[in-house]
């Protein structure tokens, strides 16, 4: 597939400085993409690194600190337990294992998580989710698949936290070009057929032809 560096990358605002908290919209977008990738065939290349990055932003995402959860009490958490806990958590399920063995701790974390749980079900493709983005897409009369893909491409450039998390699944996502491997990975994240991703991102695709 042709290598394509979109023009919007040059002009989109730079990633917020390290340490800036996610706003509600960023959180809902991140949860959407993380849920998709953890529901796919992809697994983290390094579960510990994935947990490290996720725990740094877990308070923003889930309302509680994953690292504090690991460090509370005398716990030895296996890699398999950790991976299972993370995947369930990112799919909107709070599973009970050695991390949440104590009743009081489980109840406290469960109450916090329930408040954020609705974020996992937010439809980010709804035109009302980001009206400014919708206006841009309407201006260029972009088809639905192109809108979904563009929304991801913009957000992955804007949000370095999510970018680091996704690099734990596919390090190729860290480059600035779309190749075949990235296209398959993005296909899983965006729930768009891989061939459609390649078509949209080609030099003759709808984004390039629209000058985006």
GROMACS .gro file of N, CA, C and O in nm, residues 37 42-46 49 53 156-157 162-177 179 181-183 185-186 189:
model
  132
   37UNK      N    1  -0.966  -0.311   2.090
   37UNK     CA    2  -0.842  -0.387   2.067
   37UNK      C    3  -0.831  -0.505   2.163
   37UNK      O    4  -0.783  -0.612   2.126
   42UNK      N    5  -0.562  -0.941   1.909
   42UNK     CA    6  -0.433  -0.885   1.949
   42UNK      C    7  -0.413  -0.894   2.100
   42UNK      O    8  -0.506  -0.875   2.178
   43UNK      N    9  -0.290  -0.924   2.138
   43UNK     CA   10  -0.251  -0.928   2.279
   43UNK      C   11  -0.130  -0.838   2.299
   43UNK      O   12  -0.050  -0.820   2.206
   44UNK      N   13  -0.113  -0.782   2.419
   44UNK     CA   14   0.005  -0.697   2.442
   44UNK      C   15   0.134  -0.777   2.425
   44UNK      O   16   0.142  -0.893   2.465
   45UNK      N   17   0.233  -0.715   2.360
   45UNK     CA   18   0.364  -0.778   2.348
   45UNK      C   19   0.430  -0.788   2.485
   45UNK      O   20   0.509  -0.879   2.511
   46UNK      N   21   0.400  -0.692   2.570
   46UNK     CA   22   0.457  -0.689   2.705
   46UNK      C   23   0.346  -0.646   2.801
   46UNK      O   24   0.314  -0.528   2.811
   49UNK      N   25   0.441  -0.384   3.064
   49UNK     CA   26   0.452  -0.247   3.012
   49UNK      C   27   0.313  -0.189   2.988
   49UNK      O   28   0.288  -0.072   3.016
   53UNK      N   29   0.171   0.153   3.167
   53UNK     CA   30   0.113   0.270   3.100
   53UNK      C   31  -0.032   0.291   3.143
   53UNK      O   32  -0.077   0.404   3.166
  156UNK      N   33  -0.537   0.962   1.790
  156UNK     CA   34  -0.413   0.893   1.823
  156UNK      C   35  -0.294   0.987   1.815
  156UNK      O   36  -0.194   0.970   1.885
  157UNK      N   37  -0.304   1.090   1.731
  157UNK     CA   38  -0.198   1.190   1.726
  157UNK      C   39  -0.209   1.288   1.843
  157UNK      O   40  -0.109   1.334   1.896
  162UNK      N   41  -0.292   0.726   2.495
  162UNK     CA   42  -0.351   0.614   2.422
  162UNK      C   43  -0.250   0.557   2.322
  162UNK      O   44  -0.244   0.435   2.302
  163UNK      N   45  -0.172   0.642   2.263
  163UNK     CA   46  -0.072   0.598   2.166
  163UNK      C   47   0.027   0.500   2.231
  163UNK      O   48   0.060   0.397   2.175
  164UNK      N   49   0.073   0.533   2.351
  164UNK     CA   50   0.166   0.445   2.422
  164UNK      C   51   0.100   0.312   2.455
  164UNK      O   52   0.162   0.205   2.447
  165UNK      N   53  -0.026   0.315   2.494
  165UNK     CA   54  -0.097   0.192   2.526
  165UNK      C   55  -0.111   0.103   2.404
  165UNK      O   56  -0.089  -0.019   2.411
  166UNK      N   57  -0.145   0.162   2.290
  166UNK     CA   58  -0.163   0.083   2.169
  166UNK      C   59  -0.030   0.031   2.114
  166UNK      O   60  -0.026  -0.074   2.049
  167UNK      N   61   0.078   0.103   2.141
  167UNK     CA   62   0.210   0.056   2.099
  167UNK      C   63   0.249  -0.073   2.171
  167UNK      O   64   0.336  -0.146   2.123
  168UNK      N   65   0.186  -0.101   2.285
  168UNK     CA   66   0.211  -0.227   2.354
  168UNK      C   67   0.153  -0.346   2.277
  168UNK      O   68   0.194  -0.460   2.299
  169UNK      N   69   0.058  -0.320   2.187
  169UNK     CA   70   0.000  -0.424   2.104
  169UNK      C   71   0.067  -0.431   1.967
  169UNK      O   72   0.081  -0.538   1.910
  170UNK      N   73   0.104  -0.318   1.915
  170UNK     CA   74   0.163  -0.312   1.781
  170UNK      C   75   0.255  -0.191   1.776
  170UNK      O   76   0.209  -0.078   1.761
  171UNK      N   77   0.384  -0.215   1.786
  171UNK     CA   78   0.480  -0.106   1.790
  171UNK      C   79   0.479  -0.024   1.662
  171UNK      O   80   0.518   0.092   1.661
  172UNK      N   81   0.431  -0.084   1.553
  172UNK     CA   82   0.426  -0.013   1.425
  172UNK      C   83   0.333   0.106   1.426
  172UNK      O   84   0.344   0.194   1.342
  173UNK      N   85   0.240   0.108   1.524
  173UNK     CA   86   0.146   0.219   1.530
  173UNK      C   87   0.217   0.348   1.567
  173UNK      O   88   0.162   0.458   1.551
  174UNK      N   89   0.342   0.338   1.613
  174UNK     CA   90   0.415   0.457   1.655
  174UNK      C   91   0.471   0.537   1.539
  174UNK      O   92   0.514   0.650   1.555
  175UNK      N   93   0.474   0.477   1.417
  175UNK     CA   94   0.527   0.555   1.305
  175UNK      C   95   0.418   0.644   1.246
  175UNK      O   96   0.300   0.633   1.280
  176UNK      N   97   0.457   0.731   1.156
  176UNK     CA   98   0.365   0.832   1.104
  176UNK      C   99   0.301   0.792   0.971
  176UNK      O  100   0.235   0.873   0.907
  177UNK      N  101   0.322   0.667   0.930
  177UNK     CA  102   0.270   0.622   0.802
  177UNK      C  103   0.183   0.498   0.820
  177UNK      O  104   0.200   0.422   0.915
  179UNK      N  105   0.098   0.140   0.694
  179UNK     CA  106   0.139   0.029   0.611
  179UNK      C  107   0.041  -0.086   0.631
  179UNK      O  108  -0.060  -0.073   0.700
  181UNK      N  109   0.061  -0.372   0.793
  181UNK     CA  110   0.049  -0.421   0.932
  181UNK      C  111  -0.036  -0.326   1.015
  181UNK      O  112  -0.125  -0.367   1.089
  182UNK      N  113  -0.008  -0.198   1.002
  182UNK     CA  114  -0.088  -0.100   1.075
  182UNK      C  115  -0.233  -0.102   1.031
  182UNK      O  116  -0.324  -0.081   1.111
  183UNK      N  117  -0.255  -0.124   0.901
  183UNK     CA  118  -0.392  -0.125   0.850
  183UNK      C  119  -0.473  -0.237   0.914
  183UNK      O  120  -0.590  -0.218   0.949
  185UNK      N  121  -0.418  -0.369   1.207
  185UNK     CA  122  -0.435  -0.334   1.347
  185UNK      C  123  -0.543  -0.227   1.363
  185UNK      O  124  -0.631  -0.238   1.449
  186UNK      N  125  -0.536  -0.124   1.281
  186UNK     CA  126  -0.636  -0.017   1.285
  186UNK      C  127  -0.774  -0.072   1.250
  186UNK      O  128  -0.876  -0.026   1.303
  189UNK      N  129  -0.919  -0.199   1.563
  189UNK     CA  130  -0.951  -0.091   1.657
  189UNK      C  131  -1.077  -0.016   1.614
  189UNK      O  132  -1.162   0.020   1.696
   0.00000   0.00000   0.00000
